[in-house]
Amino acid sequence: MVSERMLKALNEQLNRELYSAYLYFAMAAYFEDMNLEGFANWMKAQAEEELGHALRFYNYIYDRNGRVELMEIQKPPKEWESPLAAFEAAYEHEKFISNSINELAALAEEEKDYATRAFLEWFINEQVEEEASVKKVLDKLKFAKDSPQVLFMLDQELGQRAPKLPALLIPQGE
Ligand code: FEO
């Protein structure tokens, strides 16, 4: 059993992961409207990963005999000034999530909740990857500036990203 304080913090993180999925679906829709299908694909894969993160928190709360409490999910923005602005926002968001995972880990240590601290290890490592993958695209967009050719090439590249679908999200029979 986790403490009330820890349970509240885990439920809040579950909400942040669901919001992350919302944010990336919103960015995917923004790219669909621009006919940048590769960018949209990348964002959808990102959103699916976020649902997987949410599911990890959901399952962990029950593994520790807690109660999932779903909260209102904030409405994400609909538009960004440019693909670069969208990726800048994504990068800022991932840094915010890394910080919130670190705060959760600090709380687990403070409470001597070593099981939760161990559970969070996966997320600490995942956030390094999350920040790096967004930053990689961001740097390429900065390099592209306003070149439609480079943007087109990047769109082709991002179209290659295959989602690491959580098992629960894979339709049966596939
Ligand atoms: Fe679940 Fe992108 O952090």
mmCIF file of C-alpha atoms and ligand atoms in Angstrom:
data_model
loop_
_atom_site.group_PDB
_atom_site.id
_atom_site.type_symbol
_atom_site.label_atom_id
_atom_site.label_comp_id
_atom_site.label_asym_id
_atom_site.label_seq_id
_atom_site.Cartn_x
_atom_site.Cartn_y
_atom_site.Cartn_z
ATOM 1 C CA MET A 1 0.000 0.000 0.000
ATOM 2 C CA VAL A 2 1.325 3.432 -0.871
ATOM 3 C CA SER A 3 0.730 6.472 1.336
ATOM 4 C CA GLU A 4 -2.117 8.876 0.558
ATOM 5 C CA ARG A 5 0.414 11.484 -0.488
ATOM 6 C CA MET A 6 2.190 9.089 -2.837
ATOM 7 C CA LEU A 7 -1.118 7.834 -4.250
ATOM 8 C CA LYS A 8 -2.207 11.396 -5.009
ATOM 9 C CA ALA A 9 1.129 12.099 -6.739
ATOM 10 C CA LEU A 10 0.882 8.876 -8.809
ATOM 11 C CA ASN A 11 -2.666 9.758 -9.897
ATOM 12 C CA GLU A 12 -1.512 13.245 -10.862
ATOM 13 C CA GLN A 13 1.272 11.733 -12.966
ATOM 14 C CA LEU A 14 -1.244 9.396 -14.627
ATOM 15 C CA ASN A 15 -3.189 12.534 -15.568
ATOM 16 C CA ARG A 16 -0.034 14.198 -16.946
ATOM 17 C CA GLU A 17 0.707 11.159 -19.112
ATOM 18 C CA LEU A 18 -2.857 11.241 -20.480
ATOM 19 C CA TYR A 19 -2.465 14.953 -21.170
ATOM 20 C CA SER A 20 0.821 14.169 -22.965
ATOM 21 C CA ALA A 21 -1.090 11.801 -25.258
ATOM 22 C CA TYR A 22 -3.705 14.532 -25.839
ATOM 23 C CA LEU A 23 -0.999 17.070 -26.630
ATOM 24 C CA TYR A 24 0.701 14.803 -29.171
ATOM 25 C CA PHE A 25 -2.613 13.852 -30.794
ATOM 26 C CA ALA A 26 -3.307 17.611 -31.098
ATOM 27 C CA MET A 27 0.089 18.099 -32.727
ATOM 28 C CA ALA A 28 -0.564 15.114 -35.040
ATOM 29 C CA ALA A 29 -3.836 16.740 -36.130
ATOM 30 C CA TYR A 30 -2.013 20.024 -36.730
ATOM 31 C CA PHE A 31 0.460 18.244 -39.012
ATOM 32 C CA GLU A 32 -2.331 16.328 -40.806
ATOM 33 C CA ASP A 33 -3.844 19.716 -41.735
ATOM 34 C CA MET A 34 -0.506 20.761 -43.215
ATOM 35 C CA ASN A 35 -0.311 17.537 -45.233
ATOM 36 C CA LEU A 36 2.858 16.629 -43.374
ATOM 37 C CA GLU A 37 1.907 12.990 -42.941
ATOM 38 C CA GLY A 38 5.314 11.885 -41.711
ATOM 39 C CA PHE A 39 5.255 14.439 -38.905
ATOM 40 C CA ALA A 40 1.683 13.381 -38.068
ATOM 41 C CA ASN A 41 2.797 9.738 -37.971
ATOM 42 C CA TRP A 42 5.649 10.595 -35.593
ATOM 43 C CA MET A 43 3.273 12.451 -33.280
ATOM 44 C CA LYS A 44 0.712 9.637 -33.300
ATOM 45 C CA ALA A 45 3.441 7.147 -32.378
ATOM 46 C CA GLN A 46 4.458 9.521 -29.581
ATOM 47 C CA ALA A 47 0.847 9.787 -28.366
ATOM 48 C CA GLU A 48 0.539 5.997 -28.318
ATOM 49 C CA GLU A 49 3.679 5.742 -26.210
ATOM 50 C CA GLU A 50 2.154 8.209 -23.764
ATOM 51 C CA LEU A 51 -0.929 6.003 -23.424
ATOM 52 C CA GLY A 52 1.491 3.197 -22.580
ATOM 53 C CA HIS A 53 3.086 5.392 -19.900
ATOM 54 C CA ALA A 54 -0.365 6.162 -18.464
ATOM 55 C CA LEU A 55 -1.162 2.461 -18.399
ATOM 56 C CA ARG A 56 2.027 1.725 -16.439
ATOM 57 C CA PHE A 57 0.926 4.162 -13.743
ATOM 58 C CA TYR A 58 -2.614 2.778 -13.789
ATOM 59 C CA ASN A 59 -1.393 -0.796 -13.294
ATOM 60 C CA TYR A 60 1.165 0.172 -10.670
ATOM 61 C CA ILE A 61 -1.466 1.949 -8.557
ATOM 62 C CA TYR A 62 -3.488 -1.293 -8.452
ATOM 63 C CA ASP A 63 -0.389 -3.418 -7.872
ATOM 64 C CA ARG A 64 0.060 -1.393 -4.689
ATOM 65 C CA ASN A 65 -3.570 -1.729 -3.679
ATOM 66 C CA GLY A 66 -4.370 1.894 -4.445
ATOM 67 C CA ARG A 67 -7.286 3.476 -6.268
ATOM 68 C CA VAL A 68 -7.019 5.135 -9.662
ATOM 69 C CA GLU A 69 -8.675 8.523 -9.666
ATOM 70 C CA LEU A 70 -9.162 10.031 -13.083
ATOM 71 C CA MET A 71 -9.167 13.797 -13.310
ATOM 72 C CA GLU A 72 -10.144 16.283 -15.930
ATOM 73 C CA ILE A 73 -7.680 16.341 -18.826
ATOM 74 C CA GLN A 74 -6.632 19.823 -19.860
ATOM 75 C CA LYS A 75 -7.520 20.850 -23.407
ATOM 76 C CA PRO A 76 -4.349 21.051 -25.526
ATOM 77 C CA PRO A 77 -3.658 23.866 -28.019
ATOM 78 C CA LYS A 78 -4.938 23.371 -31.567
ATOM 79 C CA GLU A 79 -2.446 25.409 -33.551
ATOM 80 C CA TRP A 80 1.240 26.256 -33.482
ATOM 81 C CA GLU A 81 3.042 28.958 -35.423
ATOM 82 C CA SER A 82 5.182 26.477 -37.350
ATOM 83 C CA PRO A 83 6.460 22.878 -37.197
ATOM 84 C CA LEU A 84 9.470 24.291 -35.353
ATOM 85 C CA ALA A 85 7.208 25.941 -32.751
ATOM 86 C CA ALA A 86 5.322 22.657 -32.258
ATOM 87 C CA PHE A 87 8.565 20.762 -31.609
ATOM 88 C CA GLU A 88 9.827 23.498 -29.310
ATOM 89 C CA ALA A 89 6.593 23.090 -27.321
ATOM 90 C CA ALA A 90 7.028 19.290 -27.336
ATOM 91 C CA TYR A 91 10.578 19.642 -26.026
ATOM 92 C CA GLU A 92 9.473 22.000 -23.247
ATOM 93 C CA HIS A 93 6.716 19.556 -22.354
ATOM 94 C CA GLU A 94 9.132 16.624 -22.097
ATOM 95 C CA LYS A 95 11.415 18.647 -19.824
ATOM 96 C CA PHE A 96 8.382 19.398 -17.641
ATOM 97 C CA ILE A 97 7.521 15.673 -17.508
ATOM 98 C CA SER A 98 11.131 14.751 -16.632
ATOM 99 C CA ASN A 99 10.956 17.223 -13.791
ATOM 100 C CA SER A 100 7.693 15.812 -12.487
ATOM 101 C CA ILE A 101 9.105 12.247 -12.598
ATOM 102 C CA ASN A 102 12.134 13.474 -10.635
ATOM 103 C CA GLU A 103 9.843 15.044 -8.055
ATOM 104 C CA LEU A 104 7.954 11.765 -7.731
ATOM 105 C CA ALA A 105 11.245 9.918 -7.214
ATOM 106 C CA ALA A 106 12.274 12.457 -4.559
ATOM 107 C CA LEU A 107 8.933 11.970 -2.786
ATOM 108 C CA ALA A 108 9.356 8.172 -2.871
ATOM 109 C CA GLU A 109 12.795 8.560 -1.299
ATOM 110 C CA GLU A 110 11.493 10.947 1.335
ATOM 111 C CA GLU A 111 8.783 8.445 2.244
ATOM 112 C CA LYS A 112 11.197 5.498 2.122
ATOM 113 C CA ASP A 113 8.842 3.937 -0.443
ATOM 114 C CA TYR A 114 11.529 1.922 -2.211
ATOM 115 C CA ALA A 115 9.092 -0.072 -4.349
ATOM 116 C CA THR A 116 7.768 3.139 -5.939
ATOM 117 C CA ARG A 117 11.301 4.443 -6.265
ATOM 118 C CA ALA A 118 12.260 1.240 -8.154
ATOM 119 C CA PHE A 119 9.126 1.490 -10.335
ATOM 120 C CA LEU A 120 10.105 5.044 -11.309
ATOM 121 C CA GLU A 121 13.564 3.986 -12.494
ATOM 122 C CA TRP A 122 12.112 2.941 -15.863
ATOM 123 C CA PHE A 123 10.548 6.396 -16.275
ATOM 124 C CA ILE A 124 13.759 8.202 -15.331
ATOM 125 C CA ASN A 125 15.573 6.361 -18.135
ATOM 126 C CA GLU A 126 12.641 6.741 -20.531
ATOM 127 C CA GLN A 127 12.641 10.525 -20.057
ATOM 128 C CA VAL A 128 16.272 10.709 -21.200
ATOM 129 C CA GLU A 129 15.175 8.981 -24.412
ATOM 130 C CA GLU A 130 12.014 11.089 -24.718
ATOM 131 C CA GLU A 131 13.888 14.380 -24.469
ATOM 132 C CA ALA A 132 16.612 13.188 -26.851
ATOM 133 C CA SER A 133 14.209 11.999 -29.570
ATOM 134 C CA VAL A 134 12.268 15.294 -29.568
ATOM 135 C CA LYS A 135 15.502 17.316 -29.486
ATOM 136 C CA LYS A 136 16.851 15.411 -32.488
ATOM 137 C CA VAL A 137 13.883 16.476 -34.634
ATOM 138 C CA LEU A 138 13.962 19.987 -33.174
ATOM 139 C CA ASP A 139 17.607 20.423 -34.185
ATOM 140 C CA LYS A 140 16.872 19.250 -37.720
ATOM 141 C CA LEU A 141 13.967 21.704 -37.973
ATOM 142 C CA LYS A 142 16.233 24.518 -36.827
ATOM 143 C CA PHE A 143 18.659 23.522 -39.550
ATOM 144 C CA ALA A 144 15.863 23.342 -42.158
ATOM 145 C CA LYS A 145 14.758 26.934 -41.414
ATOM 146 C CA ASP A 146 12.118 27.646 -44.064
ATOM 147 C CA SER A 147 13.422 25.252 -46.705
ATOM 148 C CA PRO A 148 10.462 23.247 -48.118
ATOM 149 C CA GLN A 149 12.909 20.664 -49.512
ATOM 150 C CA VAL A 150 14.449 19.901 -46.142
ATOM 151 C CA LEU A 151 10.994 19.858 -44.533
ATOM 152 C CA PHE A 152 9.826 17.364 -47.172
ATOM 153 C CA MET A 153 12.848 15.129 -46.552
ATOM 154 C CA LEU A 154 12.304 15.277 -42.818
ATOM 155 C CA ASP A 155 8.642 14.406 -43.338
ATOM 156 C CA GLN A 156 9.714 11.278 -45.233
ATOM 157 C CA GLU A 157 12.095 10.354 -42.413
ATOM 158 C CA LEU A 158 9.539 10.854 -39.634
ATOM 159 C CA GLY A 159 7.055 8.739 -41.569
ATOM 160 C CA GLN A 160 9.318 5.754 -40.851
ATOM 161 C CA ARG A 161 8.732 5.828 -37.112
ATOM 162 C CA ALA A 162 6.812 2.745 -36.088
ATOM 163 C CA PRO A 163 4.873 2.965 -32.822
ATOM 164 C CA LYS A 164 5.962 0.749 -29.949
ATOM 165 C CA LEU A 165 2.360 -0.091 -29.229
ATOM 166 C CA PRO A 166 1.553 -1.272 -25.739
ATOM 167 C CA ALA A 167 0.160 -4.812 -26.012
ATOM 168 C CA LEU A 168 -3.280 -3.655 -24.890
ATOM 169 C CA LEU A 169 -3.593 -1.273 -27.829
ATOM 170 C CA ILE A 170 -2.799 -3.815 -30.534
ATOM 171 C CA PRO A 171 -6.062 -4.919 -32.174
ATOM 172 C CA GLN A 172 -6.614 -8.657 -31.841
ATOM 173 C CA GLY A 173 -5.666 -10.735 -34.848
ATOM 174 C CA GLU A 174 -2.687 -8.563 -35.829
HETATM 175 FE FE1 FEO B 1 5.385 10.110 -20.828
HETATM 176 FE FE2 FEO B 1 6.769 11.781 -23.008
HETATM 177 O O1 FEO B 1 6.603 11.345 -21.247
#
